[in-house]
Coordinates of C-alpha atoms in Angstrom, one line a residue:
M1 CA 16.2 -9.5 14.4
R2 CA 15.5 -6.5 17.4
S3 CA 14.0 -8.2 19.9
D4 CA 10.3 -6.3 20.1
P5 CA 7.7 -6.5 23.1
P6 CA 4.9 -8.7 22.1
F7 CA 1.1 -7.2 20.9
P8 CA -0.8 -6.7 23.8
N9 CA -3.4 -9.7 24.3
D10 CA -6.1 -7.1 26.0
I11 CA -6.3 -5.3 21.9
P12 CA -9.1 -6.3 19.6
T13 CA -7.5 -7.7 16.9
H14 CA -10.1 -8.1 13.1
P15 CA -8.9 -12.0 11.9
L16 CA -8.1 -12.6 8.4
L17 CA -7.8 -15.6 6.4
V18 CA -4.0 -17.0 6.3
I19 CA -3.5 -18.1 2.3
D20 CA -0.5 -20.6 1.9
Y21 CA 1.2 -18.9 -1.0
E22 CA 3.1 -22.1 -2.6
L23 CA -0.4 -23.9 -2.5
V24 CA -1.6 -20.4 -4.5
K25 CA 1.6 -21.2 -7.0
N26 CA 0.7 -24.7 -7.3
G27 CA -2.9 -24.3 -8.3
D28 CA -4.3 -25.3 -5.3
K29 CA -7.9 -25.0 -5.8
T30 CA -8.9 -25.1 -2.2
E31 CA -7.0 -22.4 -1.4
L32 CA -7.3 -20.3 -4.2
E33 CA -10.7 -20.5 -3.6
R34 CA -9.9 -18.9 0.0
L35 CA -7.6 -16.3 -1.6
W36 CA -11.1 -15.7 -3.6
T37 CA -12.9 -15.1 -0.6
A38 CA -10.4 -12.7 1.0
G39 CA -9.9 -10.6 -2.0
T40 CA -13.8 -10.5 -2.9
T41 CA -14.7 -9.9 1.4
L42 CA -12.3 -7.7 3.1
G43 CA -9.6 -7.7 0.5
F44 CA -7.0 -8.5 3.1
W45 CA -4.9 -11.8 3.8
Y46 CA -2.3 -12.7 5.7
L47 CA 0.8 -15.1 3.8
K48 CA 2.8 -17.4 4.8
N49 CA 5.2 -19.2 3.0
H50 CA 6.3 -16.2 0.8
G51 CA 9.4 -16.7 0.4
V52 CA 11.3 -13.9 1.8
N53 CA 13.3 -14.0 4.8
E54 CA 13.6 -12.3 8.1
E55 CA 17.0 -11.2 6.7
E56 CA 15.6 -10.3 3.9
V57 CA 13.3 -8.1 5.8
D58 CA 15.5 -6.7 8.0
G59 CA 18.1 -6.0 5.6
M60 CA 15.3 -3.8 4.0
F61 CA 14.5 -1.9 7.6
D62 CA 18.1 -1.6 7.5
V63 CA 18.0 0.9 4.4
G64 CA 15.6 2.6 6.1
A65 CA 17.2 3.2 9.1
E66 CA 20.1 4.3 7.5
T67 CA 18.3 6.5 5.2
V68 CA 16.2 8.4 8.3
A69 CA 20.0 8.9 10.2
L70 CA 21.0 10.7 7.6
P71 CA 21.1 14.6 8.1
L72 CA 17.8 16.4 6.8
E73 CA 19.6 18.5 4.5
E74 CA 20.8 15.8 2.9
K75 CA 17.9 13.6 2.8
M76 CA 16.0 16.9 1.7
K77 CA 17.8 17.0 -1.7
Y78 CA 15.6 13.2 -2.6
E79 CA 12.1 14.9 -1.7
Q80 CA 9.7 13.8 -3.1
G81 CA 7.9 17.2 -3.7
D82 CA 4.5 18.9 -3.7
D83 CA 3.4 17.6 -7.2
G84 CA 2.3 14.0 -6.8
L85 CA 6.0 12.5 -7.9
S86 CA 5.3 9.2 -5.6
F87 CA 9.6 8.7 -5.7
G88 CA 11.8 9.4 -3.3
Y89 CA 12.0 10.8 0.5
K90 CA 9.3 11.9 2.1
A91 CA 9.9 13.8 5.6
A92 CA 7.7 14.3 8.3
G93 CA 5.3 16.6 7.9
A94 CA 5.1 17.0 4.4
N95 CA 1.5 14.7 4.7
V96 CA -1.5 15.9 6.2
V97 CA -3.6 12.8 8.3
D98 CA -7.3 14.6 8.1
A99 CA -9.7 17.4 7.0
A100 CA -8.1 19.8 9.1
G101 CA -4.8 19.6 7.8
T102 CA -3.3 17.6 10.9
K103 CA 0.8 17.0 9.4
D104 CA 1.6 13.0 9.4
N105 CA 4.6 12.0 11.9
T106 CA 6.3 9.5 9.2
Q107 CA 9.2 9.9 7.6
F108 CA 9.6 7.7 4.4
I109 CA 11.5 6.4 0.9
N110 CA 10.2 5.4 -1.7
I111 CA 11.8 3.0 -4.0
A112 CA 10.8 2.3 -7.8
T113 CA 10.8 -0.8 -8.4
D114 CA 11.7 0.7 -12.3
D115 CA 14.9 2.2 -11.1
A116 CA 15.9 -1.0 -8.8
L117 CA 15.5 -3.3 -12.1
A118 CA 17.6 -0.8 -13.9
W119 CA 20.3 -0.4 -11.7
P120 CA 23.0 1.4 -11.8
D121 CA 20.9 2.9 -14.4
T122 CA 18.8 5.6 -13.5
A123 CA 14.8 5.1 -14.6
R124 CA 13.1 7.7 -13.1
R125 CA 14.9 9.7 -10.3
T126 CA 18.5 9.7 -7.7
Y127 CA 18.1 8.2 -4.5
P128 CA 20.1 9.1 -0.5
S129 CA 23.9 7.5 -0.4
S130 CA 22.0 4.6 1.7
V131 CA 19.8 3.3 -0.9
N132 CA 22.4 3.4 -3.4
A133 CA 25.1 1.6 -1.3
R134 CA 22.0 -1.7 -1.0
M135 CA 20.5 -0.9 -4.2
A136 CA 21.8 -4.4 -5.9
S137 CA 22.7 -6.2 -2.8
T138 CA 19.3 -5.6 -0.6
I139 CA 16.2 -4.1 -3.0
A140 CA 16.5 -5.0 -6.0
P141 CA 17.2 -9.0 -4.8
F142 CA 13.7 -8.0 -2.1
V143 CA 12.1 -6.3 -5.2
E144 CA 12.3 -9.2 -8.1
K145 CA 10.5 -11.7 -4.8
S146 CA 7.8 -9.0 -4.2
L147 CA 7.5 -8.4 -8.2
A148 CA 6.6 -12.3 -8.4
V149 CA 4.6 -12.9 -5.1
N150 CA 2.3 -10.1 -6.6
D151 CA 2.3 -11.0 -10.2
T152 CA 1.1 -14.3 -8.9
L153 CA -1.7 -13.2 -6.3
I154 CA -2.1 -10.8 -9.5
D155 CA -2.6 -13.7 -12.0
A156 CA -5.0 -16.2 -9.2
F157 CA -7.7 -13.1 -9.5
N158 CA -7.3 -13.2 -13.6
E159 CA -8.9 -16.3 -13.9
K160 CA -11.9 -16.4 -11.0
L161 CA -12.6 -13.1 -13.4
G162 CA -13.4 -15.1 -16.0
L163 CA -10.5 -13.2 -17.9
P164 CA -8.5 -14.3 -20.7
R165 CA -5.0 -16.0 -20.0
G166 CA -2.5 -12.9 -18.6
A167 CA -5.1 -10.2 -19.2
L168 CA -4.1 -8.9 -15.8
L169 CA -0.6 -9.3 -15.7
N170 CA -0.4 -7.7 -19.3
L171 CA -1.6 -4.4 -17.1
H172 CA 1.1 -4.8 -15.1
P173 CA 4.6 -5.2 -17.4
R174 CA 8.1 -4.9 -16.5
H175 CA 8.9 -3.2 -19.4
E176 CA 6.8 -0.1 -18.8
F177 CA 7.0 2.7 -16.9
S178 CA 5.1 2.3 -13.5
G179 CA 3.8 3.7 -10.0
S180 CA 5.2 0.4 -8.7
A181 CA 7.7 1.0 -5.8
T182 CA 9.8 -0.5 -2.1
R183 CA 8.4 1.7 0.8
I184 CA 10.0 1.8 4.0
T185 CA 8.5 4.3 6.4
Y186 CA 9.9 4.9 9.8
S187 CA 7.3 6.1 12.7
P188 CA 8.5 7.8 16.0
P189 CA 8.0 5.6 19.3
R190 CA 5.0 7.8 20.7
L191 CA 5.1 10.3 22.9
D192 CA 2.1 11.0 26.0
H193 CA 1.4 14.4 23.9
D194 CA 1.9 13.0 20.6
V195 CA -1.1 11.3 19.7
R196 CA -1.2 11.9 15.7
T197 CA -2.0 8.9 13.1
A198 CA 1.0 7.9 11.2
I199 CA -0.7 7.3 8.0
S200 CA -4.1 8.9 7.3
A201 CA -7.4 6.5 6.5
H202 CA -7.0 5.4 3.0
T203 CA -7.3 2.4 0.0
D204 CA -4.0 2.1 -1.8
F205 CA -3.4 3.0 -5.2
G206 CA -2.9 0.3 -7.2
S207 CA -3.5 -3.2 -7.2
M208 CA -1.7 -5.2 -4.8
T209 CA 0.2 -4.6 -1.7
F210 CA 2.7 -7.1 0.2
L211 CA 3.6 -6.0 3.3
H212 CA 6.1 -6.8 5.7
N213 CA 5.6 -5.2 9.7
R214 CA 6.9 -6.5 13.1
L215 CA 5.2 -4.3 15.5
G216 CA 1.3 -3.7 15.6
G217 CA -0.7 0.0 13.9
L218 CA -2.3 -1.0 11.0
Q219 CA -5.9 -0.9 11.4
V220 CA -8.9 -1.8 9.4
L221 CA -12.0 -0.8 9.0
V222 CA -14.3 -3.1 8.3
P223 CA -17.3 -2.5 6.4
G224 CA -20.3 -2.3 8.5
A225 CA -18.3 -1.3 11.6
E226 CA -18.1 1.8 13.2
E227 CA -15.0 1.0 15.4
W228 CA -11.0 0.1 13.7
Q229 CA -9.4 -2.6 14.5
Y230 CA -6.3 -3.6 14.7
V231 CA -3.9 -6.3 12.5
K232 CA -1.8 -8.1 14.8
P233 CA 1.4 -8.9 13.4
I234 CA 1.9 -12.9 12.6
P235 CA 5.6 -14.0 12.4
G236 CA 6.5 -14.8 9.4
H237 CA 3.2 -14.0 7.5
A238 CA 2.6 -11.1 5.4
I239 CA -0.2 -9.6 4.7
C240 CA -1.6 -8.3 1.7
N241 CA -4.0 -6.5 0.6
I242 CA -5.9 -5.3 -2.8
G243 CA -5.6 -1.7 -4.1
D244 CA -8.2 0.6 -6.2
A245 CA -7.0 -0.6 -9.5
M246 CA -7.8 -4.4 -9.2
V247 CA -11.3 -2.9 -7.7
I248 CA -11.8 -1.0 -10.9
F249 CA -10.6 -3.7 -13.2
S250 CA -13.0 -6.1 -11.9
G251 CA -15.7 -3.9 -11.7
G252 CA -16.3 -3.3 -8.0
I253 CA -15.7 -8.0 -7.4
L254 CA -12.9 -7.6 -5.5
R255 CA -11.9 -5.2 -2.4
S256 CA -9.8 -1.9 -1.4
N257 CA -10.2 -1.7 2.0
I258 CA -10.2 1.6 4.2
H259 CA -7.3 1.6 6.5
R260 CA -4.4 3.8 8.6
V261 CA -1.8 3.5 10.5
V262 CA -1.4 5.1 14.3
N263 CA 0.4 4.2 17.0
P264 CA 1.1 0.7 18.1
P265 CA -0.7 -0.6 21.2
G266 CA 0.5 -1.2 24.5
A267 CA 4.6 -0.8 25.4
Q268 CA 4.7 -1.6 21.5
G269 CA 4.5 2.0 21.6
S270 CA 7.8 3.2 23.0
F271 CA 9.6 1.6 19.9
D272 CA 10.5 2.7 16.9
R273 CA 8.6 1.5 14.3
Y274 CA 9.4 0.2 10.6
S275 CA 7.7 -1.4 8.4
L276 CA 8.4 -2.7 4.8
V277 CA 6.2 -2.6 1.4
Y278 CA 6.1 -3.3 -1.8
F279 CA 3.0 -2.1 -4.2
T280 CA 2.3 -3.6 -7.8
R281 CA 0.0 -0.7 -9.6
P282 CA -0.5 -1.1 -13.1
A283 CA 1.9 0.5 -16.1
D284 CA 0.8 4.4 -16.4
T285 CA -0.2 4.7 -19.4
V286 CA -3.0 2.3 -18.6
I287 CA -6.3 3.7 -18.8
L288 CA -8.1 2.8 -15.3
R289 CA -11.6 1.2 -16.6
A290 CA -13.8 -1.9 -15.4
L291 CA -13.0 -5.5 -18.0
R292 CA -16.3 -6.0 -18.4
D293 CA -15.4 -6.3 -22.4
D294 CA -13.3 -9.4 -21.4
S295 CA -15.0 -11.0 -18.5
D296 CA -19.2 -11.3 -18.6
L297 CA -19.2 -11.7 -14.5
I298 CA -17.1 -8.1 -14.9
A299 CA -20.2 -7.1 -17.2
E300 CA -22.7 -8.4 -15.1
A301 CA -21.3 -6.4 -11.9
V302 CA -21.2 -3.4 -13.4
A303 CA -24.7 -3.7 -14.8
Q304 CA -25.5 -4.7 -11.1
S305 CA -23.6 -1.6 -9.1
S306 CA -25.8 1.6 -8.7
E307 CA -22.4 3.5 -9.3
S308 CA -21.2 1.9 -12.6
Q309 CA -19.8 5.2 -13.9
K310 CA -16.7 4.7 -11.4
F311 CA -15.6 2.2 -12.9
D312 CA -15.1 4.3 -16.5
T313 CA -12.3 6.3 -14.4
G314 CA -11.1 7.5 -17.8
V315 CA -8.1 8.6 -16.3
T316 CA -4.9 6.8 -16.4
A317 CA -2.6 4.5 -13.4
L318 CA -0.2 7.3 -13.4
E319 CA -2.8 10.3 -13.1
W320 CA -4.2 8.2 -10.0
L321 CA -2.0 8.2 -8.6
T322 CA -0.9 11.8 -8.9
R323 CA -3.8 13.0 -7.8
R324 CA -4.0 10.9 -4.5
V325 CA 0.0 11.4 -3.6
K326 CA -0.3 15.5 -4.8
N327 CA -3.6 15.9 -2.5
R328 CA -2.4 14.6 0.7
R329 CA 0.5 17.1 0.7
A330 CA 0.9 19.2 3.3
A331 CA 1.7 22.2 1.4
N332 CA -1.4 21.9 -0.8
Q333 CA -4.3 22.2 1.9
K334 CA -5.1 25.2 0.3
A335 CA -8.3 27.2 1.2
R336 CA -11.3 26.2 1.9
V337 CA -13.1 26.4 -1.8
I338 CA -15.5 24.1 -1.8
P339 CA -16.3 23.2 2.1
T340 CA -19.0 20.8 3.3
Q341 CA -20.8 20.6 5.8
K342 CA -17.5 19.5 7.8
G343 CA -15.3 21.8 6.4
E344 CA -13.1 19.2 4.6
G345 CA -11.1 21.0 2.5
E346 CA -11.0 21.0 -1.1
A347 CA -7.4 19.0 -2.0
W348 CA -8.1 16.9 0.9
L349 CA -11.3 15.1 -0.7
K350 CA -9.8 15.3 -3.6
S351 CA -7.1 12.4 -2.3
G352 CA -9.8 10.0 -2.2
G353 CA -10.0 6.3 -3.7
T354 CA -12.7 3.7 -5.0
E355 CA -14.3 3.1 -0.7
H356 CA -13.7 6.5 0.4
T357 CA -16.4 7.8 2.7
T358 CA -17.3 10.5 5.5
R359 CA -16.5 8.5 8.5
A360 CA -13.0 6.8 7.6
L361 CA -11.8 10.5 6.9

């Protein structure tokens, strides 16, 4: 494992609850209540004892490094493109990070869960040689473990929401295509003249996110706060957060909080930054709507909401994901056909999730 400089002691951070995955998996009532608190307040928490060890994370980081090291011409054969496809390679500068159209400086590879589970067959698309060489030995085992973790967390919220047994997991079946994916992101060392945000302010697209990183950079905008705060990486702990789909399914009871990635603070900013994330998303054909017919708690939450219409989106999980991915692409930032007072472009406005605000943009 690479030796990285420590996170600076003089940087303000936002504390997160530490949730013990083993206790959650074993049905510990106290830990389930703490998970519920995390999910209904900020929607972010640390997760320990999750079963993905440092060597497995290192192996996935190696996949990212080997992909980044490929010639650009080779990587571009597997680029996501501008039509909203979420799987494949994303080149630096292919996305924008703000309404002004500032291009990002990150590269990443998104590997569809459908492809990892189908290997050596192709389910969704093909990938660079760096991915193919490690699909069976490194990527598929990570996907299996991550699926188990996220499924356990999703199911834990199911009972607290008053839903029938298995209702949420039934919206995430393994045998149907989905946007679920593993992403390895590379951000280059900070340069004095380069102050770009690596990944723009956003809420996550899907249901549950399982993140591993060793350098700082992740920031959250806490409800009611005016300033972004770092989330400090803790060795051996993953960071989990809830995505848009769970907010909608729960009628707004669960939170999908705005976050972004910036340069690591202090001496960490001089190092290559890799992050590894697993996204669980609903099946492509699932309609994103509040499950009010299955839960009195959810029905009451929707009835009391001043924005109840946002819980009946009328779109599928695939359509939601495609819209958000497509409208972050730099090539799709067209002339500002519908400008606001601040001049945000139409495509940028269409890329928002459940909790996007002008402040976050």
